[in-house]
Amino acid sequence: MGKSIRVLIVDDSALVRKLLSEILAQAPGIEVVGTAQDPYIAREKIKALNPDVLTLDVEMPKMDGLTFLGNLMRLRPMPVVMVSSLTAEGAEVTLQALELGAVDFVRKPQIDVSLGLQSYADELVAKIRTAATARVRALPARVSRAASPAAPTRSLSQSFRTTDRIIAIGASTGGTEAIKEVLLRLPPDTPGVVIAQHIPPGFSAAFAERMNRQTGLVVKEAADGDRVMAGHAYIAPGDYHLLLMRDGARYVCRLTQDEHVNRHRPSVDVLFRSVAKAAGVNATAALLTGMGADGAAGLKELRELGVHTIAQNEETSVVWGMPGEAVKRGAAKEILALQDIAGALLEGASGKGREH
């Protein structure tokens, strides 16, 4: 049997520390090596215990979780899973934590409600296991993204009829930052973009608002019936599948709460299959970082239609599960570093990258 994943729990609530410790103690292959109630104690315990994964509360005494995380990712990068509150402010802080290098997040356990705790435990354990395999990079001391955005790829609007073309993107673990890197590089006249990111309700709206502020596109959480327009990106709401549909000459967003697919809602496969049906070869699609296999089958269906399909490469993925599975199945025409994906999507939208 392999080495256990050593976890340090950092939370100011004794009750949360106890609950998380009890959940993880029951999981095979995971060992809770310690707990800490504030970042200063956590810092000493990280040195002494050398954990593999940290769970970190967003709101901490003495030093807030974001400040501590930023220092940690500069000085001793390691996999961190944030424990986030369900408030709108908590969602925004959590997205900042992912920007700083946290691998993933779980919502605060509802301690007073025993019902549903098992599903929470399953999610926590799965995310700890994923974090232990994640590719974590040191956070450079750098100017903020807002002050120095990635230069958008040169517009290719002379090459495509934006009313016909569609760009589809799917992602999971590590995806909020990967999607941002792609959107930052897309020009304002990009064909309509539809996105399925595995994200819970309450966090998808904050993610869309954040992307709208930080990129050159109009980004929104998709609503049922939204007309898909050039220069706009539509993010699937948490707990809803997003489908692309034809309405006469237009594309529109449709939301459903049909069954989970690959244990997810939104599911990337659901989005990609709807894009294959509605847009066919007028689409181009990319599958980004994420755990599992969601999106690989849908990407393969798109490629078989002749669509230009892209998988993020292993070196730039936080977790090379979904894109790796797509590569294994022959679903990706190209396997690219994250910084090259926006340009390839635009090439695909121009029809130049289409398979014959």
Coordinates of C-alpha atoms in Angstrom, one line a residue:
M1 CA 0.0 0.0 0.0
G2 CA 1.2 3.5 -0.8
K3 CA 2.2 6.2 1.6
S4 CA -0.7 8.0 3.4
I5 CA -1.6 11.5 2.4
R6 CA -0.6 13.7 5.4
V7 CA -3.0 16.5 6.1
L8 CA -2.8 19.5 8.4
I9 CA -6.2 21.2 9.2
V10 CA -6.1 24.9 9.8
D11 CA -9.3 26.5 11.1
D12 CA -10.2 28.8 14.0
S13 CA -13.2 26.8 14.9
A14 CA -12.5 23.9 17.3
L15 CA -15.8 22.3 16.1
V16 CA -14.8 22.4 12.5
R17 CA -11.3 21.1 13.3
K18 CA -12.8 18.2 15.1
L19 CA -15.3 17.4 12.4
L20 CA -12.8 17.6 9.6
S21 CA -10.4 15.4 11.6
E22 CA -13.1 12.8 12.2
I23 CA -14.1 12.7 8.5
L24 CA -10.5 12.3 7.3
A25 CA -9.6 9.8 10.0
Q26 CA -12.1 7.4 8.4
A27 CA -10.7 7.7 4.9
P28 CA -8.2 5.0 3.9
G29 CA -4.8 6.4 2.9
I30 CA -5.3 9.8 4.6
E31 CA -3.7 10.7 7.9
V32 CA -4.4 13.9 9.9
V33 CA -1.0 14.8 11.2
G34 CA -2.2 17.9 13.1
T35 CA -4.5 20.9 13.5
A36 CA -3.9 24.6 14.0
Q37 CA -6.3 27.4 15.0
D38 CA -4.4 30.3 13.4
P39 CA -1.8 30.9 10.7
Y40 CA 1.1 31.4 13.1
I41 CA 0.6 28.0 14.7
A42 CA 0.1 26.5 11.2
R43 CA 3.4 27.9 10.1
E44 CA 5.2 26.2 12.9
K45 CA 3.3 22.9 12.4
I46 CA 4.1 22.9 8.6
K47 CA 7.8 23.1 9.4
A48 CA 7.6 20.4 12.1
L49 CA 5.1 18.0 10.4
N50 CA 5.8 18.5 6.7
P51 CA 2.2 17.8 5.6
D52 CA 1.3 16.8 2.0
V53 CA -2.0 18.8 1.9
L54 CA -3.3 21.7 3.9
T55 CA -7.0 22.5 4.5
L56 CA -7.3 26.3 5.2
D57 CA -10.2 28.4 6.5
V58 CA -10.8 31.5 4.5
E59 CA -11.6 33.6 7.5
M60 CA -8.8 33.4 10.2
P61 CA -7.8 35.3 13.3
K62 CA -4.5 37.2 13.6
M63 CA -3.8 36.8 9.8
D64 CA -6.5 36.3 7.2
G65 CA -6.4 33.1 5.1
L66 CA -5.5 35.0 1.9
T67 CA -2.5 36.7 3.4
F68 CA -1.3 33.4 4.9
L69 CA -1.9 31.6 1.6
G70 CA 0.0 34.2 -0.5
N71 CA 3.0 33.9 1.9
L72 CA 2.8 30.1 1.8
M73 CA 2.7 29.9 -2.0
R74 CA 5.7 32.1 -2.3
L75 CA 7.8 30.5 0.4
R76 CA 6.7 26.9 0.5
P77 CA 4.3 26.0 -2.2
M78 CA 2.1 23.1 -1.3
P79 CA -1.4 21.8 -2.2
V80 CA -4.1 23.7 -0.3
V81 CA -7.8 23.1 -0.2
M82 CA -9.8 26.1 1.1
V83 CA -12.8 25.7 3.4
S84 CA -15.1 28.4 2.3
S85 CA -18.3 30.0 3.7
L86 CA -21.4 30.0 1.6
T87 CA -21.8 33.8 1.5
A88 CA -21.3 36.0 -1.5
E89 CA -18.2 37.5 0.2
G90 CA -16.9 34.0 0.9
A91 CA -17.3 33.1 -2.8
E92 CA -15.2 36.1 -3.9
V93 CA -12.5 35.4 -1.3
T94 CA -12.4 31.8 -2.4
L95 CA -11.8 32.8 -6.0
Q96 CA -9.0 35.0 -4.9
A97 CA -7.6 32.0 -3.0
L98 CA -7.6 30.0 -6.3
E99 CA -5.9 32.8 -8.0
L100 CA -3.2 32.7 -5.3
G101 CA -2.6 29.0 -5.9
A102 CA -5.1 27.0 -3.8
V103 CA -5.9 23.8 -5.7
D104 CA -9.6 23.6 -4.8
F105 CA -12.2 24.4 -2.2
V106 CA -15.0 22.8 -0.2
R107 CA -17.8 24.7 1.4
K108 CA -18.0 25.0 5.2
P109 CA -19.6 21.8 6.7
Q110 CA -23.1 22.4 8.0
I111 CA -22.3 21.2 11.5
D112 CA -25.8 21.4 12.8
V113 CA -27.2 19.3 10.0
S114 CA -26.1 15.6 10.1
L115 CA -28.2 14.9 7.0
G116 CA -25.9 15.4 4.0
L117 CA -22.7 15.1 6.0
Q118 CA -21.8 11.9 4.2
S119 CA -21.9 13.5 0.8
Y120 CA -19.8 16.4 2.2
A121 CA -17.3 13.8 3.6
D122 CA -17.1 12.2 0.2
E123 CA -16.4 15.5 -1.5
L124 CA -13.8 16.5 1.1
V125 CA -11.9 13.2 0.8
A126 CA -12.0 13.3 -3.0
K127 CA -10.6 16.8 -3.1
I128 CA -7.9 16.0 -0.6
R129 CA -6.8 13.0 -2.8
T130 CA -6.9 15.2 -5.9
A131 CA -4.9 18.0 -4.2
A132 CA -2.2 15.5 -3.2
T133 CA -1.6 14.8 -6.9
A134 CA -1.9 18.4 -8.1
R135 CA 0.9 20.3 -9.8
V136 CA 1.5 23.3 -7.5
R137 CA 3.7 26.2 -8.5
A138 CA 5.4 28.9 -6.5
L139 CA 3.5 32.2 -6.6
P140 CA 5.9 34.9 -8.0
A141 CA 6.1 38.3 -6.5
R142 CA 4.4 40.1 -9.4
V143 CA 2.2 43.0 -10.2
S144 CA -1.5 42.4 -10.1
R145 CA -3.2 40.9 -13.2
A146 CA -5.4 44.0 -13.6
A147 CA -2.3 46.1 -14.0
S148 CA -0.6 43.8 -16.4
P149 CA -3.1 41.6 -18.3
A150 CA -2.1 39.1 -20.9
A151 CA -2.2 40.6 -24.3
P152 CA -5.2 39.4 -26.3
T153 CA -4.5 37.4 -29.3
R154 CA -4.8 39.4 -32.6
S155 CA -8.4 39.5 -33.8
L156 CA -9.2 37.1 -36.6
S157 CA -12.6 38.7 -37.3
Q158 CA -11.8 39.0 -41.0
S159 CA -11.7 35.3 -41.1
F160 CA -14.9 34.2 -39.4
R161 CA -18.6 35.1 -39.5
T162 CA -19.1 35.6 -35.7
T163 CA -22.8 34.8 -36.0
D164 CA -21.9 31.2 -37.1
R165 CA -19.0 30.4 -34.9
I166 CA -19.0 29.0 -31.3
I167 CA -16.2 28.4 -28.8
A168 CA -16.8 25.8 -26.1
I169 CA -14.6 25.3 -23.0
G170 CA -14.8 22.7 -20.2
A171 CA -12.8 22.5 -17.0
S172 CA -12.8 21.3 -13.4
T173 CA -10.0 21.4 -10.8
G174 CA -7.7 24.3 -11.5
G175 CA -10.2 25.5 -14.1
T176 CA -11.2 28.9 -12.8
E177 CA -7.6 30.2 -13.3
A178 CA -7.1 28.3 -16.6
I179 CA -10.4 29.7 -18.0
K180 CA -9.2 33.2 -17.0
E181 CA -5.9 32.7 -18.8
V182 CA -7.8 31.8 -22.0
L183 CA -10.4 34.5 -21.8
L184 CA -7.7 37.2 -21.1
R185 CA -6.2 36.3 -24.5
L186 CA -9.4 36.4 -26.5
P187 CA -10.2 39.7 -28.4
P188 CA -13.4 41.6 -27.8
D189 CA -14.9 40.4 -31.1
T190 CA -14.4 36.7 -30.3
P191 CA -17.3 34.4 -31.3
G192 CA -19.7 33.5 -28.5
V193 CA -18.1 31.4 -25.8
V194 CA -19.9 28.7 -23.7
I195 CA -18.3 27.3 -20.6
A196 CA -18.9 24.4 -18.3
Q197 CA -16.8 24.6 -15.1
H198 CA -17.5 22.3 -12.2
I199 CA -18.5 24.8 -9.6
P200 CA -21.2 24.8 -6.9
P201 CA -24.2 27.1 -6.8
G202 CA -23.4 30.5 -5.4
F203 CA -19.8 30.4 -6.7
S204 CA -20.6 30.4 -10.4
A205 CA -22.1 33.9 -10.3
A206 CA -19.1 35.3 -8.4
F207 CA -16.8 33.6 -10.9
A208 CA -18.6 35.1 -13.9
E209 CA -18.6 38.5 -12.3
R210 CA -14.8 38.2 -11.6
M211 CA -14.1 37.2 -15.2
N212 CA -16.3 40.1 -16.5
R213 CA -14.1 42.5 -14.5
Q214 CA -10.8 41.0 -15.4
T215 CA -11.1 40.1 -19.1
G216 CA -12.0 42.0 -22.3
L217 CA -15.1 40.0 -22.9
V218 CA -18.6 40.4 -21.5
V219 CA -18.8 37.4 -19.1
K220 CA -22.0 36.4 -17.4
E221 CA -23.6 33.4 -15.6
A222 CA -25.8 31.9 -18.3
A223 CA -29.5 32.3 -18.0
D224 CA -32.1 30.2 -19.8
G225 CA -32.8 31.7 -23.2
D226 CA -29.8 34.0 -23.3
R227 CA -28.9 34.7 -26.9
V228 CA -25.2 33.8 -27.6
M229 CA -23.5 36.8 -29.0
A230 CA -19.9 37.6 -30.2
G231 CA -17.7 39.1 -27.5
H232 CA -19.7 37.4 -24.8
A233 CA -18.9 34.3 -22.6
Y234 CA -21.6 32.3 -20.8
I235 CA -20.7 30.3 -17.7
A236 CA -22.9 27.4 -16.6
P237 CA -24.6 28.1 -13.2
G238 CA -23.7 25.7 -10.4
D239 CA -26.2 22.7 -10.3
Y240 CA -27.4 23.4 -13.9
H241 CA -26.4 21.8 -17.2
L242 CA -25.7 24.3 -19.9
L243 CA -26.7 23.4 -23.4
L244 CA -26.3 25.3 -26.7
M245 CA -29.4 25.2 -28.8
R246 CA -30.4 26.6 -32.2
D247 CA -33.3 29.1 -32.4
G248 CA -33.7 29.9 -36.1
A249 CA -30.5 31.6 -37.2
R250 CA -29.4 32.2 -33.6
Y251 CA -27.8 30.2 -30.8
V252 CA -29.3 30.4 -27.4
C253 CA -28.4 29.0 -23.9
R254 CA -30.7 26.4 -22.3
L255 CA -30.4 25.4 -18.7
T256 CA -31.7 22.1 -17.3
Q257 CA -31.5 20.2 -14.0
D258 CA -31.5 16.8 -15.7
E259 CA -29.6 14.0 -14.0
H260 CA -26.0 14.5 -13.1
V261 CA -23.6 13.2 -15.9
N262 CA -20.2 11.8 -14.8
R263 CA -21.4 12.8 -11.2
H264 CA -21.5 16.5 -12.3
R265 CA -24.0 19.2 -13.0
P266 CA -23.0 21.2 -15.0
S267 CA -21.3 18.5 -17.1
V268 CA -18.8 19.2 -19.8
D269 CA -20.0 16.2 -21.8
V270 CA -23.6 17.6 -21.8
L271 CA -22.3 21.0 -23.1
F272 CA -20.0 19.5 -25.7
R273 CA -22.7 17.2 -27.1
S274 CA -25.2 20.0 -27.4
V275 CA -22.5 22.1 -29.2
A276 CA -22.0 19.2 -31.6
K277 CA -25.7 19.0 -32.3
A278 CA -26.3 22.8 -32.6
A279 CA -23.1 24.1 -34.2
G280 CA -21.4 21.1 -35.7
V281 CA -18.2 22.1 -37.6
N282 CA -18.9 25.8 -36.8
A283 CA -17.6 25.0 -33.3
T284 CA -14.1 24.8 -31.8
A285 CA -13.6 23.3 -28.3
A286 CA -11.0 23.0 -25.6
L287 CA -10.9 20.7 -22.5
L288 CA -8.8 22.2 -19.7
T289 CA -7.4 21.0 -16.4
G290 CA -9.6 18.8 -14.2
M291 CA -10.0 15.6 -12.3
G292 CA -11.9 12.7 -13.8
A293 CA -13.1 12.1 -17.4
D294 CA -16.0 14.5 -17.9
G295 CA -15.8 16.1 -21.3
A296 CA -13.5 13.5 -22.9
A297 CA -16.4 11.6 -24.6
G298 CA -18.0 14.9 -25.8
L299 CA -14.7 16.2 -27.2
K300 CA -14.3 13.0 -29.1
E301 CA -17.8 13.3 -30.6
L302 CA -16.8 16.9 -31.7
R303 CA -13.6 15.7 -33.3
E304 CA -15.3 13.0 -35.2
L305 CA -17.6 15.6 -36.7
G306 CA -14.4 17.5 -38.0
V307 CA -14.3 20.1 -35.2
H308 CA -11.0 21.5 -34.2
T309 CA -10.5 20.1 -30.7
I310 CA -7.8 21.0 -28.1
A311 CA -6.7 19.5 -24.8
Q312 CA -4.5 21.3 -22.3
N313 CA -1.1 19.7 -21.9
E314 CA 0.0 17.9 -18.7
E315 CA 2.8 20.4 -17.9
T316 CA 0.4 23.4 -17.5
S317 CA -2.6 21.5 -16.0
V318 CA -3.1 21.5 -12.2
V319 CA -4.6 18.0 -12.7
W320 CA -4.3 16.2 -16.0
G321 CA -7.4 14.0 -15.6
M322 CA -10.0 15.3 -18.0
P323 CA -7.6 16.5 -20.8
G324 CA -5.4 13.4 -20.2
E325 CA -8.4 11.1 -20.7
A326 CA -9.3 13.1 -23.9
V327 CA -5.8 12.6 -25.2
K328 CA -6.0 8.8 -24.4
R329 CA -9.2 8.5 -26.4
G330 CA -7.9 10.4 -29.4
A331 CA -10.4 13.2 -28.8
A332 CA -7.9 16.1 -29.2
K333 CA -6.5 17.3 -32.5
E334 CA -4.0 19.4 -30.6
I335 CA -2.4 19.1 -27.1
L336 CA -1.3 22.6 -26.1
A337 CA 0.2 24.6 -23.2
L338 CA -2.4 26.9 -21.6
Q339 CA -1.0 30.1 -23.0
D340 CA -1.4 28.8 -26.6
I341 CA -5.0 27.7 -26.3
A342 CA -6.7 31.0 -27.0
G343 CA -4.9 31.4 -30.3
A344 CA -5.7 27.9 -31.3
L345 CA -9.4 28.4 -30.5
L346 CA -9.5 31.5 -32.7
E347 CA -7.7 29.6 -35.5
G348 CA -10.3 26.8 -35.2
A349 CA -13.1 29.4 -35.2
S350 CA -11.7 30.8 -38.5
G351 CA -12.0 27.3 -40.0
K352 CA -8.3 27.0 -40.6
G353 CA -7.8 24.3 -38.0
R354 CA -10.8 22.2 -39.1
E355 CA -10.2 18.5 -39.7
H356 CA -11.2 17.1 -43.1

